[in-house]
Structure formats: structure tokens, C-alpha cells
Short mmCIF file of C-alpha atoms in Angstrom, two decimals:
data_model
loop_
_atom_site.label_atom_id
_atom_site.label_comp_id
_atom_site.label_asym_id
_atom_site.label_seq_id
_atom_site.Cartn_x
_atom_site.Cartn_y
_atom_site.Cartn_z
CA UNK A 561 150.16 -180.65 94.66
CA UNK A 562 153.21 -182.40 95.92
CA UNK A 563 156.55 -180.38 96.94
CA UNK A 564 159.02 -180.36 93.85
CA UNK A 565 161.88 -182.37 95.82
CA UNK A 566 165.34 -181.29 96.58
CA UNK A 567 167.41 -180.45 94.04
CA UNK A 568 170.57 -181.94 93.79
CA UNK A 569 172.81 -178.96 95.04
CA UNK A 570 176.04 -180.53 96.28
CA UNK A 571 177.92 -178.05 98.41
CA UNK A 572 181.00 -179.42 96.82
CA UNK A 573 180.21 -177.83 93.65
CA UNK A 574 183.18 -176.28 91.97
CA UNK A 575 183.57 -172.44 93.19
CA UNK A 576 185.09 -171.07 90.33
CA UNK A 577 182.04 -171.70 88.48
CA UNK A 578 179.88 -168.01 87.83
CA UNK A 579 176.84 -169.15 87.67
CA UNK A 580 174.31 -171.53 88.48
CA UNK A 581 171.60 -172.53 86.68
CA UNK A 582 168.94 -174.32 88.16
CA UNK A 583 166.47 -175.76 85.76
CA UNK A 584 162.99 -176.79 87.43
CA UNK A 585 161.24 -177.77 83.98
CA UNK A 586 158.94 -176.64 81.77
CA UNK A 587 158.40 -175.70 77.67
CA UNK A 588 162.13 -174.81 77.66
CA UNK A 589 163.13 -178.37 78.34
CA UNK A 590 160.44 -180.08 76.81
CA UNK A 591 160.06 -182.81 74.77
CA UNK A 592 157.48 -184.45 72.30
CA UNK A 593 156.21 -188.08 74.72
CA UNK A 594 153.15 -190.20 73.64
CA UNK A 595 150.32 -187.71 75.55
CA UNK A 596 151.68 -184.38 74.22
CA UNK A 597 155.00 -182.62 75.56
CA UNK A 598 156.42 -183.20 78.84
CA UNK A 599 159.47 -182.14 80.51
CA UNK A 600 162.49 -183.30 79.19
CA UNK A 601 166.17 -184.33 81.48
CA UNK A 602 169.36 -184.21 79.83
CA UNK A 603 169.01 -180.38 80.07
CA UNK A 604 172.44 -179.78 80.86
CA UNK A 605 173.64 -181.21 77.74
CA UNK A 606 171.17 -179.62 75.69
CA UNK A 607 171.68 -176.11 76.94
CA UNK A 608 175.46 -176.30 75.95
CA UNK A 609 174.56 -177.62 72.42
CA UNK A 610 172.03 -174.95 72.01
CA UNK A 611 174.73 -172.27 73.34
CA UNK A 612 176.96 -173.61 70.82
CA UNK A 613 175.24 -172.31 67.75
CA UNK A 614 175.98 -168.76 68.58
CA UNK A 615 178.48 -167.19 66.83
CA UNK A 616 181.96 -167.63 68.31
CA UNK A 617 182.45 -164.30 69.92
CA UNK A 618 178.90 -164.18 71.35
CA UNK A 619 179.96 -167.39 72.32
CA UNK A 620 183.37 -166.29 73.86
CA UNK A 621 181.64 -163.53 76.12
CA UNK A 622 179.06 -166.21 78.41
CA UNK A 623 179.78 -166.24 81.40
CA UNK A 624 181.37 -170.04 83.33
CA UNK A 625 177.85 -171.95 84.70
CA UNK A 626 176.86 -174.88 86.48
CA UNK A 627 173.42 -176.24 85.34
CA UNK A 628 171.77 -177.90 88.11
CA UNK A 629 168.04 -180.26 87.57
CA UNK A 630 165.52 -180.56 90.05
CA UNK A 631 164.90 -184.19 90.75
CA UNK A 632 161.41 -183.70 89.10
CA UNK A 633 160.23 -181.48 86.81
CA UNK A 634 157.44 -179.96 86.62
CA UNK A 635 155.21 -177.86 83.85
CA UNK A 636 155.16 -174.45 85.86
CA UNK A 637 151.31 -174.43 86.24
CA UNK A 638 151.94 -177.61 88.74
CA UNK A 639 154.15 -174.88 91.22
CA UNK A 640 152.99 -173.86 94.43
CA UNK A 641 154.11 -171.67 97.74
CA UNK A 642 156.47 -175.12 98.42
CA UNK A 643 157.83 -174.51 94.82
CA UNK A 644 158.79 -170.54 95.54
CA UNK A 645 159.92 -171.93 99.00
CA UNK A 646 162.20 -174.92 97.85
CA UNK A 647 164.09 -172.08 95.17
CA UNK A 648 164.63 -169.41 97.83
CA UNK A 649 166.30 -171.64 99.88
CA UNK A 650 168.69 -173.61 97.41
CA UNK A 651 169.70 -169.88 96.11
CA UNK A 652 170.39 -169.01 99.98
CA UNK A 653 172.33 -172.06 100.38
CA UNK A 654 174.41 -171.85 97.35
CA UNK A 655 174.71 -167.80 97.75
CA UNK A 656 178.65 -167.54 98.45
CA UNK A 657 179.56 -169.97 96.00
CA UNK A 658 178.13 -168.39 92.86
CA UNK A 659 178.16 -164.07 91.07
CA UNK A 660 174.87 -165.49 90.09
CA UNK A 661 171.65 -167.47 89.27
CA UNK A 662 169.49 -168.07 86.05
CA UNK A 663 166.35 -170.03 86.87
CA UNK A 664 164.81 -172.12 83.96
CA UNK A 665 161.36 -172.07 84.75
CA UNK A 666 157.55 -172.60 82.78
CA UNK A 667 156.12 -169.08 81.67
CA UNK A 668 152.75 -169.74 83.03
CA UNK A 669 153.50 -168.95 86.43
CA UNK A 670 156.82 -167.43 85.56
CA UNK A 671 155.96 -163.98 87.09
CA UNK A 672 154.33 -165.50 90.50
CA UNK A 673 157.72 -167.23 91.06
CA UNK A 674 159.59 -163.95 90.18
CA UNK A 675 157.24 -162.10 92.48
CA UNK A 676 157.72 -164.45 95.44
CA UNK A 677 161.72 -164.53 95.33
CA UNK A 678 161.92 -161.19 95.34
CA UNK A 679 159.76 -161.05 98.78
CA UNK A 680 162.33 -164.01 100.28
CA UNK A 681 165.56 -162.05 99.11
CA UNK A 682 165.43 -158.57 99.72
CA UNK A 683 168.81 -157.55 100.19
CA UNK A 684 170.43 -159.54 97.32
CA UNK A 685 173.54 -158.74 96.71
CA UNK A 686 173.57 -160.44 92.87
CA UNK A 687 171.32 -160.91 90.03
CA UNK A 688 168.54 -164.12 90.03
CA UNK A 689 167.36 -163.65 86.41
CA UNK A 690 164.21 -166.10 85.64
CA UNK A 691 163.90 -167.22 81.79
CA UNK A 692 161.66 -169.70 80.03
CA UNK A 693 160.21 -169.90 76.22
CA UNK A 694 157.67 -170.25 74.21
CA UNK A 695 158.47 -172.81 71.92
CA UNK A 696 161.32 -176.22 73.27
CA UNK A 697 164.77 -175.55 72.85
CA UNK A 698 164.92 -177.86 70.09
CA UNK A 699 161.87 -176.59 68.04
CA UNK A 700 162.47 -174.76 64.82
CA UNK A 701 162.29 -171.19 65.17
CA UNK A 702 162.42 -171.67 68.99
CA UNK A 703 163.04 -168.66 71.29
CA UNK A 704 164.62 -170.30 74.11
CA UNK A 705 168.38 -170.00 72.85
CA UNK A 706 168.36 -165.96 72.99
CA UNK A 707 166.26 -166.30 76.32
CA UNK A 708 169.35 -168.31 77.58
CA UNK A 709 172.26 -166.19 76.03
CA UNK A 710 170.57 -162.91 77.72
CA UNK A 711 169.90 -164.71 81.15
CA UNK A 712 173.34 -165.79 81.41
CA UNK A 713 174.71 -162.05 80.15
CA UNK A 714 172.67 -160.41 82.74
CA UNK A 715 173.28 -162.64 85.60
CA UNK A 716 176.83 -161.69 85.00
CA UNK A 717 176.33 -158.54 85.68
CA UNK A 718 177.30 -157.87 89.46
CA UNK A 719 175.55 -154.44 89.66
CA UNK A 720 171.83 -155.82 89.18
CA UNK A 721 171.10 -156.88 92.53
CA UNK A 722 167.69 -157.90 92.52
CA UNK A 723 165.10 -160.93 90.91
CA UNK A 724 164.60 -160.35 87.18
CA UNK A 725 163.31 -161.86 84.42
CA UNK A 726 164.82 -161.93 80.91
CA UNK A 727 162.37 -162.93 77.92
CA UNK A 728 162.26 -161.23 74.44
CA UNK A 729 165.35 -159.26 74.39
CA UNK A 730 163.53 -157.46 77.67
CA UNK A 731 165.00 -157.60 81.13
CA UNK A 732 161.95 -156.42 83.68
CA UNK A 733 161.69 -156.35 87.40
CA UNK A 734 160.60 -159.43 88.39
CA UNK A 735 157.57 -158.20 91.31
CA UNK A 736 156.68 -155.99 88.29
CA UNK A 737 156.10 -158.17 85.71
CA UNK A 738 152.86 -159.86 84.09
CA UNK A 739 152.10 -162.73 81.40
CA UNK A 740 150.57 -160.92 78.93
CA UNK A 741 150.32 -163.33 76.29
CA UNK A 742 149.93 -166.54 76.00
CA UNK A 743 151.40 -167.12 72.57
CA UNK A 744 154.22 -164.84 71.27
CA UNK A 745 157.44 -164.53 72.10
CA UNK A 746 157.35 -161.45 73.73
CA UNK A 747 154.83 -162.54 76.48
CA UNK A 748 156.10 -160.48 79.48
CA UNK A 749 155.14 -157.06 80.33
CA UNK A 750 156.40 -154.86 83.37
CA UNK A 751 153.03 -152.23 83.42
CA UNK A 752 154.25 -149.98 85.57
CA UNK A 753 158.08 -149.66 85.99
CA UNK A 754 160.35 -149.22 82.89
CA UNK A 755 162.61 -152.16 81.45
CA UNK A 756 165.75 -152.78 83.90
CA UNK A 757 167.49 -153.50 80.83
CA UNK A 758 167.49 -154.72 77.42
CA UNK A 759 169.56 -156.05 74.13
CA UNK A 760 170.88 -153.99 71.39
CA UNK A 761 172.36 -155.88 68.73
CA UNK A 762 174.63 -157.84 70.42
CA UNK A 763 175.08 -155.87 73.62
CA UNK A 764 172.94 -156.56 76.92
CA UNK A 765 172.28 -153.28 78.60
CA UNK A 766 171.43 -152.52 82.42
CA UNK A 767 170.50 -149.46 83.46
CA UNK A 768 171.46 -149.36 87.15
CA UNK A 769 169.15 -145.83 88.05
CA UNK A 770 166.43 -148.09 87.60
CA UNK A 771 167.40 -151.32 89.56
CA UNK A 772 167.02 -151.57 93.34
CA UNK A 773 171.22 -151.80 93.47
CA UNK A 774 171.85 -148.33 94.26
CA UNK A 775 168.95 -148.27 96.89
CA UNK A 776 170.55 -151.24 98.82
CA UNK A 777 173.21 -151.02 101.55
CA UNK A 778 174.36 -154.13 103.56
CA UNK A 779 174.02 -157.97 103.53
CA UNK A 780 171.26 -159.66 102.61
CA UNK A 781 168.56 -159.29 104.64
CA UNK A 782 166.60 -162.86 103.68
CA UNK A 783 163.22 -163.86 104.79
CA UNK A 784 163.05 -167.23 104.33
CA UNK A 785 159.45 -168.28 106.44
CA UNK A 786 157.27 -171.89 106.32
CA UNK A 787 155.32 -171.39 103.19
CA UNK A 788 153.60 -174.50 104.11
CA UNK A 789 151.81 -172.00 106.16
CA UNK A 790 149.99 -170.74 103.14
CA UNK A 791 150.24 -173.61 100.86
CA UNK A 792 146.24 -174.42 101.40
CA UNK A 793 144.15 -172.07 100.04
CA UNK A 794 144.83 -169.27 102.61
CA UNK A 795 144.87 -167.05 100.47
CA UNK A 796 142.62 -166.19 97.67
CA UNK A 797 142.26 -163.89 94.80
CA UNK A 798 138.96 -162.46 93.64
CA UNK A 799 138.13 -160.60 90.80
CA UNK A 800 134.86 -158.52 90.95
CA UNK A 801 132.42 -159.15 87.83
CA UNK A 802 129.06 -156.93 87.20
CA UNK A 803 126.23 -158.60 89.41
CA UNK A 804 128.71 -160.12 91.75
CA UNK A 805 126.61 -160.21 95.21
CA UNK A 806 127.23 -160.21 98.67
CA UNK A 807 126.77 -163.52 99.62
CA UNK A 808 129.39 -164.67 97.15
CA UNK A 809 132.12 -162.27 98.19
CA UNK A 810 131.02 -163.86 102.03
CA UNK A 811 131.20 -167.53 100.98
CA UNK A 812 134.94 -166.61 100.28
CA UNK A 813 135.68 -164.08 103.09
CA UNK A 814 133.64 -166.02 105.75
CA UNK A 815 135.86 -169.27 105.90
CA UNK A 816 137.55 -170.30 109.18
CA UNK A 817 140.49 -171.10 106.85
CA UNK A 818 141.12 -168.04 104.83
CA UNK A 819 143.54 -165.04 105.90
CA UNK A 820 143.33 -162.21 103.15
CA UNK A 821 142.55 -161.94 99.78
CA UNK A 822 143.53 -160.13 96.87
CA UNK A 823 140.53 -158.31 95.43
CA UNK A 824 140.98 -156.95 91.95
CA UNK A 825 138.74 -153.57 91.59
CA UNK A 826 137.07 -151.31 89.00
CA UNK A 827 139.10 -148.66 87.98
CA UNK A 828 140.89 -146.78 90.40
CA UNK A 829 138.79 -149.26 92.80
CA UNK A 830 135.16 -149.37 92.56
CA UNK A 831 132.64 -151.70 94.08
CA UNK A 832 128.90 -152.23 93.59
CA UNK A 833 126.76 -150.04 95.35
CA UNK A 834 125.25 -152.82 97.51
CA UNK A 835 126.46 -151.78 101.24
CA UNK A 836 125.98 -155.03 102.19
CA UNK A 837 129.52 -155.89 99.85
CA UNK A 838 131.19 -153.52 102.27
CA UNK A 839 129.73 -154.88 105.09
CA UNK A 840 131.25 -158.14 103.77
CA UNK A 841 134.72 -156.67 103.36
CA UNK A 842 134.79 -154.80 107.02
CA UNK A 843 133.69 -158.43 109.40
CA UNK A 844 136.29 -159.92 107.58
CA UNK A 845 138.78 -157.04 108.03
CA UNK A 846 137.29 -157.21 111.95
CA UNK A 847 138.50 -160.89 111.78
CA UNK A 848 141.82 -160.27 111.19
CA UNK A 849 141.72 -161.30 107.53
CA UNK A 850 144.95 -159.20 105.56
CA UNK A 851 142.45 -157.73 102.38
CA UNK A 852 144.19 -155.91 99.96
CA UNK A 853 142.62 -154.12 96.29
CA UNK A 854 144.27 -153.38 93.44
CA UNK A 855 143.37 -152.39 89.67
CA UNK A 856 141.70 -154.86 86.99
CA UNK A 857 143.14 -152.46 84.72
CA UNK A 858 146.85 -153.91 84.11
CA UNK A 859 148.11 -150.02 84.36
CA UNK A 860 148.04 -147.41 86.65
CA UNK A 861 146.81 -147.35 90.02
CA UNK A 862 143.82 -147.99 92.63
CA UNK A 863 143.07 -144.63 94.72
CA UNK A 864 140.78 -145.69 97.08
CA UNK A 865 137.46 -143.04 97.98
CA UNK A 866 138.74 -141.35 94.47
CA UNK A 867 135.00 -142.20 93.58
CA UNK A 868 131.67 -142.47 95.62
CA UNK A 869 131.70 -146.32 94.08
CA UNK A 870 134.83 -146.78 96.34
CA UNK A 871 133.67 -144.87 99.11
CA UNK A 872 134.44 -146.97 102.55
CA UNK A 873 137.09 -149.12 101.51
CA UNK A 874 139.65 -148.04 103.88
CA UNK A 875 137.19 -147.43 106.73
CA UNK A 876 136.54 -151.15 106.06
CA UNK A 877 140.31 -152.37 106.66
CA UNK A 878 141.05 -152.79 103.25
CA UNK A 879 144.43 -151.77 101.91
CA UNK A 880 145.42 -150.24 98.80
CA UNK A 881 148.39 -152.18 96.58
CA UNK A 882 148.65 -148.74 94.47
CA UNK A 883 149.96 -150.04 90.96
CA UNK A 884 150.75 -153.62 92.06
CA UNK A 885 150.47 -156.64 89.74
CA UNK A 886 148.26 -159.26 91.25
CA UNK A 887 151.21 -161.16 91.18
CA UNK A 888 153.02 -159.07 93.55
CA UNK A 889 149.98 -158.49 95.50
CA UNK A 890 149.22 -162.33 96.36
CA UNK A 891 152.76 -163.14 97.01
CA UNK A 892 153.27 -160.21 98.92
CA UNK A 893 150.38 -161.47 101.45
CA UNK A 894 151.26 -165.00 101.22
CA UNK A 895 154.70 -164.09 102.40
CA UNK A 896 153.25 -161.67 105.45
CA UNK A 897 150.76 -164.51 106.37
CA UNK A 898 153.53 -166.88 106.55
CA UNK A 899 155.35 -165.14 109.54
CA UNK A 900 154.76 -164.62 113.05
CA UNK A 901 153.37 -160.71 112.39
CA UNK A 902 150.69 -158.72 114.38
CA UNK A 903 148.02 -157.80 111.99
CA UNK A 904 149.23 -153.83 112.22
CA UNK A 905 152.52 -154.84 111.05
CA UNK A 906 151.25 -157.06 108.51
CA UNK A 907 149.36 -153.80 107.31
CA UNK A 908 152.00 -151.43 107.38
CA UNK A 909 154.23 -153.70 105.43
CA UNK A 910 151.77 -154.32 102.83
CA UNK A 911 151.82 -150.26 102.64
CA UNK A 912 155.58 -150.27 102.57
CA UNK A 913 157.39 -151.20 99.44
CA UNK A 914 159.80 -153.49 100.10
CA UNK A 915 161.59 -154.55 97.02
CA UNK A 916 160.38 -151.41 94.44
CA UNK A 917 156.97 -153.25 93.91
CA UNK A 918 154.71 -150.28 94.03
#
């Protein structure tokens, strides 16, 4: 799939604005064409005549913002690395200008983005808050509006200091969080780490002992590598089934052009009891391939050897991503892969949370 573009971030945008919204398309913004709904311009305008149904003193307390459009929008399931890549960088070049960012982005692939820009911007210093919908702005009954009133509250808020998404009254870690649904309006989840914050009544809440704010000291620290790198199928995801056999695990694991996988477990991680799926798992490991396992199960954690099913994991070089989401898991590795890294440090910083995402 094609790179989305460059937006149009002029660096003579006005300082004194807040915060900048970049919108990079989907349900939000979209609007009824001939072949079904497609992604709609204009959204600049329509955000500020949505905003202006509110109540005038919920109204009164947004925050100043600049909305900016990507050139071409995309529904989110069209996004790739390039499309993770391209918004790390305009938020790095547009950093000193702005308290904050709200990114308007499709819910299908809403989390992986999240995920990803938390890996490129460890050390942020301000809140990137990712929202979306369910249903068009413009659609009756439509849950974009409150998406964009808490987005904009929260990105005001200069002691969250890390990538978050705001959807359904729920602000959640953003290398925590999950699609869980594909149809109501509260279709995030955060599994394993608590809400960041949340709205009551009219109030949007952070609590900062949960946010990675008071764990951070210093500038930001961005890694900002060629995600073109990983934008062809280096990486791949594979999710055991009963009967799953050797040779199918291999036909993944054994091509030239694959370097690591995400392998999603039984359990607490469980395999078949075929040794030759092991055997699988340790040449690849001996290839230099970055394998990591986490949990099917969308809570708790894989404890490697915990059970003779899992037996040999480790001894076969693969790692264990604790309580990850698969998510955070793929984009963690797709970020490693993408820089110049010996395979032992590659390891050790899978290991290592970086950004409170295990």
C-alpha cells in the first residue's frame, strides 16, 4: 500500500495555537459517496460545527487548535509501518510549536498506530491522544463529538506525557490498548493496565500515578528509524490453532525475508507436543529471527516452562512479551528490526519495558 503523503504542516503555523490536530481519515470524517462511505475533506470546518453544539461553558473550556488534513485520506485498515512513520515525524517536527496533539484516526487499526508512536516517542514531554468513532460525525446519534471534546480536554493537559487514546468517556494507554469490538461505542479496552483517565459528568480526569509522567526525566529521547525497513512483510504474526503442524509454522519461519514473529500462545504459553514445532522455533531463533510469544487470552500473562506444553521455549530463543497486547508486541519488533541493533540487544530490549507496555 502506498505511503499516506505529507501532510501539509507549514512551519509557519501560528504558535499561539495549543493544539494540533492532525486528521488522517477515517469513519470520523466520513461521508455517504456512490460505493458506500469514504473519507470525507472539509474536516476542519466540520469539527468546529460539531464542537459548537456543546453547551456554552463546555464550549468555553476547549482548548485553542489547529486542525491539520493529510493530503489523502485513508480508511485506517489501508495504514502501514510508512503510515506510523509519516505521524511520528510530523509530531517531531511540529513538537515546540504545540502543548499538544489529537490524532483523528480509523478505529480498525487505531491501537497499532497508538502502539507504534509510543515506541518512536519515548520521552514525550506532552500528551498525543488518538480518537476516532464509530458512527460519522454527522450521523444521528454519532459518538464522534464527545470523542473530540475529551481528546482535546486531555491533550490539554500538560502532565500526561505519553500516547493515549480517548474513546467512550475512557482515556487508556495507548501500547496497552485493544479493539475489542467492532460495533459499540465503547470498542477499546486496556486488558492489563488501569484507565489513565476518564470523564465524570463534565469533568475529564487524569490520574498522573498511573501515567508514565512521573517516571520520565529529561528531553525527549525520540527514535525515529526507516520503517521502510519493515514495511514488507518482515514481520509476521501467528496465531497457533489445534492441529497446527510443523511444516506450517516452517513455511513462515523459514523465509529468507522474514525477521521475527509474533506468536500468540495457549494459555500462559503452550505449544503442541510435536518437538518438531520447537525444532521449528529454535533454527529460526539460530537464524537470527527476533521471536517473541505472548497470550491468546486478551488478559494476564505468558510464563514460559509454567507447563510441560511450554517446556523449551526459552531454550529455543524465544522471548516472553509477559502481558503484552499483540499490538504492542508487533510494533515493538517492527521498531527493533528497523534499527541498526545486534540481535542481543534487540533481545534485551524486547525484555525491557520501554514505555510501561508490560
Amino acid at each position: 500500500m502506498a505511503m499516506i503523503p505529507h501532510s501539509p504542516l507549514a512551519s509557519n503555523l501560528p504558535a499561539q495555537e495549543r493544539i494540533l490536530v492532525i486528521y488522517t481519515g477515517g469513519t470520523i470524517g466520513m461521508q455517504q459517496q456512490a460505493d458506500g462511505l469514504a473519507p470525507g475533506g472539509d474536516f476542519a470546518t466540520r469539527m468546529a460545527t460539531a464542537l459548537s453544539q456543546l453547551p456554552i461553558t463546555q464550549q468555553q473550556s476547549l482548548p485553542s487548535y489547529k486542525v491539520v488534513s493529510y493530503a489523502k485520506l485513508i480508511d485506517s485498515s489501508a495504514a502501514t509501518p510508512l503510515t506510523w512513520q509519516q505521524l511520528a515525524r510530523d509530531i517531531n517536527e511540529q513538537l515546540t510549536a504545540y502543548a499538544g496533539f489529537v490524532i483523528i484516526h480509523g478505529t480498525d487499526t487505531l491501537s497499532w498506530t497508538a502502539a507504534s508512536l509510543a515506541y518512536q516517542l519515548q520521552g514525550l514531554d506532552r500528551p498525543v491522544v488518538i480518537t476516532g468513532s464509530m458512527l460519522p460525525l454527522e450521523s444521528q446519534g454519532s459518538d464522534a463529538l464527545d470523542n473530540l471534546q475529551g481528546a482535546l480536554q486531555f491533550a490539554a493537559k500538560p502532565e500526561l506525557q505519553e500516547v493515549a487514546i480517548y474513546f467512550a468517556g475512557q482515556l487508556l494507554r495507548g501500547v496497552r490498548t485493544i479493539k475489542q469490538h467492532s460495533e459499540a461505542p465503547n470498542a477499546f479496552a486496556s486488558p492489563n493496565y488501569p484507565l489513565l483517565g476518564e470523564r465524570v459528568g463534565d469533568d475529564f480526569i487524569y490520574y498522573p500515578s498511573r501515567g508514565l509522567g512521573l517516571q520520565q526525566r529529561g528531553a525527549p529521547r525520540f527514535e525515529l528509524p526507516d520503517y521502510r525497513l519493515v514495511n514488507h512483510g518482515e514481520i509476521v504474526r501467528i496465531a497457533l490453532w489445534p492441529g497446527i503442524a510443523a511444516w506450517q509454522l516452517d513455511a513462515w519461519l523459514s523465509d529468507s525475508r522474514v525477521k521475527g514473529a509474533t506468536l500468540q500462545l495457549w494459555g500462559a504459553g503452550n505449544l503442541p507436543g510435536d518437538p518438531r514445532v520447537l525444532d521449528v522455533l529454535a533454527r529460526a531463533s539460530g537464524e537470527g529471527k527476533l521471536l517473541a510469544a505472548i497470550s491468546q487470552c486478551p488478559q494476564g500473562s505468558v510464563h514460559l516452562g509454567a507447563y510441560a506444553a511450554g517446556h523449551g521455549l526459552s531454550d529455543a530463543g524465544v522471548l516472553a512479551g509477559d502481558d503484552m497486547t499483540p499490538e504492542a508486541a508487533f510494533t515493538k519488533l517492527a521498531h527493533l528490526l528497523a534499527q541498526p541493533l545486534a540481535l542481543e540487544d534487540q533481545q534485551q530490549l524486547f525484555l525491557t519495558s520501554l514505555v510501561g507496555e508490560r
